[in-house]
Amino acid sequence: MIQRTLVLVKPDGVSRHLVGEIIKRFEQRGIKIIGLKMLKSDSKKAAVHYNEEIEKRYGRDVRNRLIEYINEGPIVALALEGIDCVNVARKICGSTYPNEAAIGTIRGDFAHMSKDYANQNLKNVKNLVHASGNLEEAKTEIKIWFKEDELYSYDVDHDKYV
């Protein structure tokens, strides 16, 4: 099934000059970029993205740190489209916690902080990217970061092989 998903390159991914490498990994797997922009998040938009559900699951402290983290600098928002795109994008990104991410994934290759270290030092886990967790989340998150007229449908050579 053709799906859409959201990936955010977080401020550490931008400041470490990894945007091109991250985009390349999705495109190499036949995932189409249908929306792309660099922006500076604000607390209001970040609070919608990291909603009350995050607070219920992980606590207010973690939610506040996530909001702070995504507001540290510019981010790059990617709206992606492809076959089983939500799951494929998450596999490309790797485990949320970099020290648990497999080599060959974005986080496994470029991030290094563990959640234990982050929690002990009251830091954010710098994990470079966010990827929507499921199809419903993807639909909601794309609407947070993109207007409908910022998403583009087009044909790519890969489509004729699918």
Short mmCIF file of N, CA and C in Angstrom, two decimals:
data_model
loop_
_atom_site.label_atom_id
_atom_site.label_comp_id
_atom_site.label_asym_id
_atom_site.label_seq_id
_atom_site.Cartn_x
_atom_site.Cartn_y
_atom_site.Cartn_z
N MET A 1 0.84 -1.18 0.00
CA MET A 1 0.00 0.00 0.00
C MET A 1 0.88 1.25 0.00
N ILE A 2 0.55 2.21 -0.85
CA ILE A 2 1.26 3.48 -0.89
C ILE A 2 0.82 4.30 0.32
N GLN A 3 1.79 4.76 1.08
CA GLN A 3 1.53 5.53 2.30
C GLN A 3 2.34 6.82 2.27
N ARG A 4 1.96 7.70 3.18
CA ARG A 4 2.73 8.91 3.43
C ARG A 4 3.19 8.91 4.87
N THR A 5 4.32 9.53 5.12
CA THR A 5 4.82 9.65 6.48
C THR A 5 5.61 10.94 6.62
N LEU A 6 5.89 11.29 7.87
CA LEU A 6 6.67 12.48 8.17
C LEU A 6 7.99 12.08 8.79
N VAL A 7 9.05 12.71 8.34
CA VAL A 7 10.35 12.61 8.99
C VAL A 7 10.83 14.03 9.24
N LEU A 8 11.30 14.29 10.45
CA LEU A 8 11.91 15.57 10.78
C LEU A 8 13.39 15.33 11.02
N VAL A 9 14.23 16.11 10.36
CA VAL A 9 15.65 16.13 10.70
C VAL A 9 15.76 17.18 11.80
N LYS A 10 16.13 16.72 12.99
CA LYS A 10 16.14 17.58 14.16
C LYS A 10 17.36 18.51 14.14
N PRO A 11 17.39 19.49 15.04
CA PRO A 11 18.47 20.47 15.01
C PRO A 11 19.89 19.89 15.02
N ASP A 12 20.10 18.77 15.71
CA ASP A 12 21.45 18.19 15.72
C ASP A 12 21.80 17.60 14.36
N GLY A 13 20.82 17.07 13.65
CA GLY A 13 21.06 16.56 12.30
C GLY A 13 21.39 17.67 11.33
N VAL A 14 20.72 18.82 11.50
CA VAL A 14 21.00 19.97 10.64
C VAL A 14 22.38 20.54 10.95
N SER A 15 22.67 20.76 12.23
CA SER A 15 23.94 21.40 12.59
C SER A 15 25.15 20.50 12.31
N ARG A 16 24.93 19.20 12.22
CA ARG A 16 26.03 18.28 11.91
C ARG A 16 26.15 18.02 10.40
N HIS A 17 25.41 18.76 9.60
CA HIS A 17 25.48 18.67 8.13
C HIS A 17 25.10 17.28 7.62
N LEU A 18 24.07 16.68 8.22
CA LEU A 18 23.64 15.34 7.83
C LEU A 18 22.37 15.32 6.98
N VAL A 19 21.84 16.48 6.65
CA VAL A 19 20.57 16.53 5.91
C VAL A 19 20.66 15.79 4.58
N GLY A 20 21.69 16.05 3.81
CA GLY A 20 21.84 15.39 2.51
C GLY A 20 21.97 13.88 2.63
N GLU A 21 22.76 13.43 3.60
CA GLU A 21 22.94 11.99 3.83
C GLU A 21 21.62 11.35 4.24
N ILE A 22 20.85 12.03 5.07
CA ILE A 22 19.57 11.49 5.53
C ILE A 22 18.59 11.40 4.36
N ILE A 23 18.49 12.44 3.57
CA ILE A 23 17.60 12.42 2.40
C ILE A 23 18.01 11.30 1.45
N LYS A 24 19.30 11.16 1.22
CA LYS A 24 19.81 10.14 0.30
C LYS A 24 19.35 8.74 0.70
N ARG A 25 19.33 8.47 1.99
CA ARG A 25 18.95 7.13 2.45
C ARG A 25 17.50 6.79 2.12
N PHE A 26 16.62 7.77 2.17
CA PHE A 26 15.22 7.53 1.80
C PHE A 26 15.09 7.38 0.28
N GLU A 27 15.72 8.27 -0.46
CA GLU A 27 15.61 8.21 -1.91
C GLU A 27 16.22 6.93 -2.48
N GLN A 28 17.30 6.45 -1.90
CA GLN A 28 17.92 5.21 -2.38
C GLN A 28 16.98 4.01 -2.26
N ARG A 29 16.03 4.09 -1.38
CA ARG A 29 15.09 2.99 -1.18
C ARG A 29 13.78 3.21 -1.91
N GLY A 30 13.77 4.17 -2.82
CA GLY A 30 12.59 4.39 -3.65
C GLY A 30 11.50 5.20 -3.00
N ILE A 31 11.79 5.83 -1.88
CA ILE A 31 10.80 6.67 -1.22
C ILE A 31 10.83 8.05 -1.87
N LYS A 32 9.66 8.54 -2.19
CA LYS A 32 9.52 9.82 -2.88
C LYS A 32 9.35 10.95 -1.86
N ILE A 33 10.07 12.04 -2.07
CA ILE A 33 9.89 13.23 -1.25
C ILE A 33 8.79 14.06 -1.89
N ILE A 34 7.68 14.23 -1.16
CA ILE A 34 6.57 15.01 -1.70
C ILE A 34 6.46 16.38 -1.03
N GLY A 35 7.23 16.59 0.02
CA GLY A 35 7.29 17.88 0.70
C GLY A 35 8.62 18.00 1.41
N LEU A 36 9.21 19.19 1.34
CA LEU A 36 10.53 19.41 1.94
C LEU A 36 10.66 20.88 2.29
N LYS A 37 11.01 21.15 3.56
CA LYS A 37 11.28 22.54 3.93
C LYS A 37 12.12 22.62 5.19
N MET A 38 12.92 23.68 5.25
CA MET A 38 13.67 23.99 6.45
C MET A 38 12.89 25.08 7.18
N LEU A 39 12.78 24.93 8.48
CA LEU A 39 12.05 25.92 9.26
C LEU A 39 12.55 25.93 10.69
N LYS A 40 12.15 26.94 11.41
CA LYS A 40 12.43 27.02 12.84
C LYS A 40 11.11 26.74 13.53
N SER A 41 11.08 25.70 14.33
CA SER A 41 9.87 25.36 15.08
C SER A 41 9.65 26.41 16.17
N ASP A 42 8.45 26.45 16.68
CA ASP A 42 8.16 27.28 17.84
C ASP A 42 7.49 26.40 18.89
N SER A 43 7.39 26.91 20.10
CA SER A 43 6.86 26.11 21.20
C SER A 43 5.43 25.64 20.95
N LYS A 44 4.63 26.46 20.30
CA LYS A 44 3.23 26.10 20.04
C LYS A 44 3.15 24.90 19.09
N LYS A 45 3.86 24.97 17.98
CA LYS A 45 3.83 23.88 17.00
C LYS A 45 4.47 22.62 17.59
N ALA A 46 5.56 22.80 18.33
CA ALA A 46 6.24 21.66 18.96
C ALA A 46 5.33 20.98 19.98
N ALA A 47 4.54 21.77 20.71
CA ALA A 47 3.62 21.20 21.71
C ALA A 47 2.50 20.42 21.05
N VAL A 48 2.10 20.80 19.85
CA VAL A 48 1.09 20.04 19.11
C VAL A 48 1.72 18.73 18.62
N HIS A 49 2.95 18.82 18.13
CA HIS A 49 3.64 17.62 17.64
C HIS A 49 3.90 16.64 18.79
N TYR A 50 4.51 17.13 19.86
CA TYR A 50 4.75 16.31 21.05
C TYR A 50 3.58 16.53 22.00
N ASN A 51 2.47 15.89 21.71
CA ASN A 51 1.19 16.16 22.35
C ASN A 51 1.08 15.56 23.76
N GLU A 52 -0.12 15.68 24.31
CA GLU A 52 -0.41 15.20 25.66
C GLU A 52 -0.15 13.70 25.82
N GLU A 53 -0.31 12.96 24.74
CA GLU A 53 -0.07 11.51 24.80
C GLU A 53 1.38 11.21 25.19
N ILE A 54 2.30 12.00 24.71
CA ILE A 54 3.72 11.85 25.07
C ILE A 54 3.88 12.05 26.58
N GLU A 55 3.21 13.08 27.09
CA GLU A 55 3.29 13.36 28.52
C GLU A 55 2.71 12.22 29.35
N LYS A 56 1.60 11.65 28.90
CA LYS A 56 1.00 10.52 29.62
C LYS A 56 1.94 9.32 29.65
N ARG A 57 2.60 9.07 28.53
CA ARG A 57 3.48 7.89 28.43
C ARG A 57 4.81 8.07 29.14
N TYR A 58 5.40 9.26 29.00
CA TYR A 58 6.78 9.44 29.46
C TYR A 58 6.96 10.49 30.56
N GLY A 59 5.91 11.27 30.81
CA GLY A 59 6.00 12.29 31.84
C GLY A 59 6.22 13.68 31.27
N ARG A 60 5.87 14.67 32.08
CA ARG A 60 5.96 16.07 31.67
C ARG A 60 7.40 16.49 31.38
N ASP A 61 8.34 16.01 32.20
CA ASP A 61 9.75 16.37 32.02
C ASP A 61 10.26 15.98 30.64
N VAL A 62 9.96 14.76 30.24
CA VAL A 62 10.42 14.26 28.93
C VAL A 62 9.77 15.08 27.82
N ARG A 63 8.47 15.32 27.94
CA ARG A 63 7.78 16.10 26.90
C ARG A 63 8.40 17.50 26.79
N ASN A 64 8.64 18.14 27.92
CA ASN A 64 9.23 19.48 27.89
C ASN A 64 10.62 19.47 27.27
N ARG A 65 11.39 18.44 27.55
CA ARG A 65 12.74 18.34 26.96
C ARG A 65 12.65 18.12 25.45
N LEU A 66 11.67 17.32 25.00
CA LEU A 66 11.49 17.11 23.56
C LEU A 66 11.12 18.42 22.86
N ILE A 67 10.24 19.18 23.47
CA ILE A 67 9.84 20.47 22.90
C ILE A 67 11.04 21.41 22.85
N GLU A 68 11.80 21.45 23.92
CA GLU A 68 13.02 22.28 23.97
C GLU A 68 14.01 21.86 22.88
N TYR A 69 14.20 20.56 22.74
CA TYR A 69 15.14 20.01 21.77
C TYR A 69 14.80 20.41 20.34
N ILE A 70 13.54 20.26 19.97
CA ILE A 70 13.15 20.54 18.58
C ILE A 70 13.18 22.04 18.28
N ASN A 71 13.19 22.87 19.33
CA ASN A 71 13.25 24.32 19.16
C ASN A 71 14.67 24.87 19.24
N GLU A 72 15.68 24.01 19.41
CA GLU A 72 17.07 24.47 19.57
C GLU A 72 17.65 25.13 18.33
N GLY A 73 17.14 24.79 17.17
CA GLY A 73 17.68 25.34 15.92
C GLY A 73 16.78 24.93 14.78
N PRO A 74 17.20 25.22 13.56
CA PRO A 74 16.36 24.86 12.42
C PRO A 74 16.21 23.35 12.28
N ILE A 75 15.07 22.96 11.72
CA ILE A 75 14.79 21.56 11.41
C ILE A 75 14.46 21.45 9.92
N VAL A 76 14.52 20.25 9.39
CA VAL A 76 14.09 20.01 8.02
C VAL A 76 12.94 19.01 8.09
N ALA A 77 11.80 19.42 7.55
CA ALA A 77 10.61 18.56 7.53
C ALA A 77 10.51 17.89 6.16
N LEU A 78 10.32 16.58 6.18
CA LEU A 78 10.17 15.79 4.96
C LEU A 78 8.83 15.07 4.99
N ALA A 79 8.02 15.29 3.98
CA ALA A 79 6.83 14.47 3.78
C ALA A 79 7.22 13.45 2.72
N LEU A 80 7.07 12.18 3.06
CA LEU A 80 7.54 11.10 2.20
C LEU A 80 6.37 10.23 1.75
N GLU A 81 6.54 9.59 0.59
CA GLU A 81 5.50 8.72 0.05
C GLU A 81 6.14 7.49 -0.57
N GLY A 82 5.52 6.34 -0.33
CA GLY A 82 6.03 5.11 -0.92
C GLY A 82 5.32 3.89 -0.37
N ILE A 83 5.71 2.74 -0.87
CA ILE A 83 5.13 1.48 -0.42
C ILE A 83 5.53 1.22 1.02
N ASP A 84 4.53 0.99 1.88
CA ASP A 84 4.77 0.72 3.31
C ASP A 84 5.71 1.75 3.91
N CYS A 85 5.53 2.99 3.51
CA CYS A 85 6.45 4.08 3.82
C CYS A 85 6.67 4.30 5.32
N VAL A 86 5.62 4.17 6.12
CA VAL A 86 5.76 4.40 7.55
C VAL A 86 6.78 3.43 8.15
N ASN A 87 6.61 2.14 7.87
CA ASN A 87 7.53 1.14 8.42
C ASN A 87 8.92 1.24 7.82
N VAL A 88 8.99 1.47 6.52
CA VAL A 88 10.29 1.57 5.86
C VAL A 88 11.08 2.76 6.42
N ALA A 89 10.41 3.90 6.59
CA ALA A 89 11.09 5.08 7.12
C ALA A 89 11.61 4.82 8.53
N ARG A 90 10.82 4.15 9.35
CA ARG A 90 11.26 3.85 10.72
C ARG A 90 12.46 2.91 10.72
N LYS A 91 12.47 1.94 9.81
CA LYS A 91 13.62 1.03 9.72
C LYS A 91 14.87 1.78 9.29
N ILE A 92 14.72 2.70 8.34
CA ILE A 92 15.87 3.48 7.88
C ILE A 92 16.42 4.35 9.02
N CYS A 93 15.53 4.90 9.84
CA CYS A 93 15.96 5.74 10.97
C CYS A 93 16.62 4.92 12.07
N GLY A 94 16.12 3.74 12.35
CA GLY A 94 16.66 2.91 13.43
C GLY A 94 15.95 3.16 14.74
N SER A 95 16.32 2.41 15.75
CA SER A 95 15.72 2.51 17.07
C SER A 95 15.77 3.94 17.60
N THR A 96 14.75 4.34 18.34
CA THR A 96 14.69 5.68 18.92
C THR A 96 15.95 6.00 19.70
N TYR A 97 16.46 5.01 20.42
CA TYR A 97 17.65 5.23 21.25
C TYR A 97 18.88 4.83 20.46
N PRO A 98 19.75 5.80 20.15
CA PRO A 98 20.90 5.55 19.27
C PRO A 98 21.77 4.37 19.67
N ASN A 99 21.98 4.16 20.95
CA ASN A 99 22.84 3.04 21.37
C ASN A 99 22.20 1.68 21.11
N GLU A 100 20.89 1.67 20.80
CA GLU A 100 20.19 0.43 20.47
C GLU A 100 19.96 0.28 18.96
N ALA A 101 20.30 1.31 18.20
CA ALA A 101 20.03 1.32 16.75
C ALA A 101 21.09 0.50 16.02
N ALA A 102 20.64 -0.25 15.03
CA ALA A 102 21.54 -1.10 14.24
C ALA A 102 22.45 -0.25 13.36
N ILE A 103 23.67 -0.72 13.19
CA ILE A 103 24.58 -0.11 12.23
C ILE A 103 23.92 -0.20 10.85
N GLY A 104 24.03 0.84 10.07
CA GLY A 104 23.38 0.88 8.77
C GLY A 104 22.12 1.73 8.79
N THR A 105 21.64 2.07 9.99
CA THR A 105 20.50 2.99 10.12
C THR A 105 21.05 4.39 10.37
N ILE A 106 20.21 5.38 10.20
CA ILE A 106 20.65 6.76 10.43
C ILE A 106 21.17 6.93 11.85
N ARG A 107 20.37 6.50 12.82
CA ARG A 107 20.79 6.66 14.21
C ARG A 107 21.96 5.75 14.57
N GLY A 108 21.98 4.56 14.03
CA GLY A 108 23.07 3.63 14.30
C GLY A 108 24.40 4.10 13.75
N ASP A 109 24.36 4.82 12.65
CA ASP A 109 25.59 5.30 12.02
C ASP A 109 26.06 6.66 12.54
N PHE A 110 25.13 7.51 12.97
CA PHE A 110 25.52 8.89 13.26
C PHE A 110 25.21 9.40 14.67
N ALA A 111 24.37 8.72 15.42
CA ALA A 111 24.03 9.18 16.77
C ALA A 111 24.67 8.24 17.79
N HIS A 112 24.77 8.68 19.03
CA HIS A 112 25.49 7.85 19.99
C HIS A 112 25.00 7.93 21.43
N MET A 113 24.06 8.78 21.76
CA MET A 113 23.67 8.95 23.16
C MET A 113 22.65 7.90 23.61
N SER A 114 22.84 7.37 24.80
CA SER A 114 21.88 6.42 25.36
C SER A 114 20.83 7.16 26.19
N LYS A 115 19.66 6.52 26.37
CA LYS A 115 18.62 7.15 27.18
C LYS A 115 19.06 7.22 28.64
N ASP A 116 19.83 6.23 29.11
CA ASP A 116 20.30 6.26 30.50
C ASP A 116 21.19 7.47 30.75
N TYR A 117 22.14 7.71 29.84
CA TYR A 117 23.02 8.87 29.97
C TYR A 117 22.20 10.16 29.93
N ALA A 118 21.28 10.23 28.99
CA ALA A 118 20.45 11.43 28.86
C ALA A 118 19.63 11.67 30.12
N ASN A 119 18.99 10.64 30.65
CA ASN A 119 18.17 10.79 31.85
C ASN A 119 19.00 11.16 33.07
N GLN A 120 20.16 10.53 33.23
CA GLN A 120 21.03 10.84 34.37
C GLN A 120 21.52 12.28 34.34
N ASN A 121 21.69 12.81 33.15
CA ASN A 121 22.23 14.16 32.99
C ASN A 121 21.17 15.18 32.58
N LEU A 122 19.89 14.77 32.66
CA LEU A 122 18.76 15.62 32.29
C LEU A 122 18.96 16.27 30.93
N LYS A 123 19.36 15.46 29.97
CA LYS A 123 19.58 15.91 28.60
C LYS A 123 18.56 15.25 27.68
N ASN A 124 18.44 15.80 26.51
CA ASN A 124 17.63 15.17 25.47
C ASN A 124 18.46 14.12 24.78
N VAL A 125 17.83 13.02 24.40
CA VAL A 125 18.53 12.02 23.59
C VAL A 125 18.64 12.61 22.19
N LYS A 126 19.84 12.95 21.81
CA LYS A 126 20.08 13.55 20.48
C LYS A 126 20.08 12.41 19.47
N ASN A 127 18.94 12.21 18.81
CA ASN A 127 18.80 11.06 17.91
C ASN A 127 18.55 11.46 16.46
N LEU A 128 18.84 12.70 16.13
CA LEU A 128 18.92 13.21 14.75
C LEU A 128 17.60 13.36 14.01
N VAL A 129 16.70 12.40 14.13
CA VAL A 129 15.48 12.41 13.31
C VAL A 129 14.26 11.97 14.11
N HIS A 130 13.12 12.39 13.63
CA HIS A 130 11.83 11.87 14.10
C HIS A 130 11.16 11.22 12.91
N ALA A 131 10.54 10.08 13.11
CA ALA A 131 9.74 9.43 12.07
C ALA A 131 8.40 9.04 12.68
N SER A 132 7.33 9.31 11.98
CA SER A 132 5.99 8.96 12.47
C SER A 132 5.94 7.48 12.85
N GLY A 133 5.22 7.19 13.94
CA GLY A 133 5.17 5.83 14.48
C GLY A 133 4.18 4.90 13.81
N ASN A 134 3.13 5.46 13.21
CA ASN A 134 2.12 4.64 12.54
C ASN A 134 1.39 5.52 11.53
N LEU A 135 0.50 4.91 10.78
CA LEU A 135 -0.19 5.61 9.69
C LEU A 135 -1.03 6.78 10.19
N GLU A 136 -1.77 6.58 11.27
CA GLU A 136 -2.60 7.66 11.82
C GLU A 136 -1.75 8.82 12.30
N GLU A 137 -0.67 8.49 13.00
CA GLU A 137 0.26 9.51 13.48
C GLU A 137 0.85 10.27 12.29
N ALA A 138 1.20 9.55 11.24
CA ALA A 138 1.77 10.18 10.05
C ALA A 138 0.80 11.20 9.45
N LYS A 139 -0.46 10.82 9.32
CA LYS A 139 -1.46 11.74 8.75
C LYS A 139 -1.58 13.00 9.60
N THR A 140 -1.62 12.83 10.91
CA THR A 140 -1.72 13.97 11.82
C THR A 140 -0.48 14.84 11.75
N GLU A 141 0.69 14.22 11.79
CA GLU A 141 1.94 14.99 11.82
C GLU A 141 2.22 15.73 10.52
N ILE A 142 1.88 15.13 9.40
CA ILE A 142 2.07 15.84 8.12
C ILE A 142 1.26 17.13 8.12
N LYS A 143 0.05 17.09 8.67
CA LYS A 143 -0.80 18.29 8.73
C LYS A 143 -0.24 19.35 9.66
N ILE A 144 0.52 18.94 10.67
CA ILE A 144 1.13 19.91 11.58
C ILE A 144 2.20 20.72 10.85
N TRP A 145 2.99 20.06 10.04
CA TRP A 145 4.18 20.68 9.46
C TRP A 145 4.02 21.14 8.02
N PHE A 146 2.98 20.66 7.31
CA PHE A 146 2.78 21.03 5.90
C PHE A 146 1.34 21.43 5.65
N LYS A 147 1.17 22.45 4.81
CA LYS A 147 -0.14 22.78 4.25
C LYS A 147 -0.33 21.86 3.05
N GLU A 148 -1.57 21.61 2.69
CA GLU A 148 -1.86 20.71 1.58
C GLU A 148 -1.19 21.17 0.28
N ASP A 149 -1.13 22.48 0.06
CA ASP A 149 -0.52 22.98 -1.19
C ASP A 149 1.01 22.95 -1.17
N GLU A 150 1.59 22.44 -0.10
CA GLU A 150 3.05 22.27 -0.02
C GLU A 150 3.46 20.83 -0.33
N LEU A 151 2.48 19.98 -0.62
CA LEU A 151 2.75 18.58 -0.96
C LEU A 151 2.55 18.38 -2.45
N TYR A 152 3.49 17.71 -3.08
CA TYR A 152 3.50 17.60 -4.54
C TYR A 152 3.49 16.14 -4.97
N SER A 153 2.62 15.85 -5.92
CA SER A 153 2.56 14.52 -6.51
C SER A 153 3.26 14.58 -7.86
N TYR A 154 4.09 13.61 -8.14
CA TYR A 154 4.81 13.57 -9.42
C TYR A 154 5.27 12.15 -9.67
N ASP A 155 5.60 11.87 -10.91
CA ASP A 155 6.07 10.54 -11.29
C ASP A 155 7.59 10.48 -11.21
N VAL A 156 8.09 9.35 -10.78
CA VAL A 156 9.53 9.10 -10.78
C VAL A 156 9.77 7.79 -11.53
N ASP A 157 10.97 7.60 -12.03
CA ASP A 157 11.28 6.39 -12.79
C ASP A 157 10.97 5.12 -11.99
N HIS A 158 11.20 5.17 -10.69
CA HIS A 158 10.97 4.01 -9.83
C HIS A 158 9.52 3.51 -9.92
N ASP A 159 8.57 4.44 -10.13
CA ASP A 159 7.15 4.07 -10.16
C ASP A 159 6.83 3.02 -11.23
N LYS A 160 7.52 3.05 -12.35
CA LYS A 160 7.20 2.09 -13.42
C LYS A 160 7.63 0.67 -13.08
N TYR A 161 8.40 0.48 -12.02
CA TYR A 161 8.83 -0.86 -11.61
C TYR A 161 8.00 -1.40 -10.46
N VAL A 162 7.04 -0.63 -10.01
CA VAL A 162 6.21 -1.02 -8.87
C VAL A 162 4.88 -1.53 -9.36
#
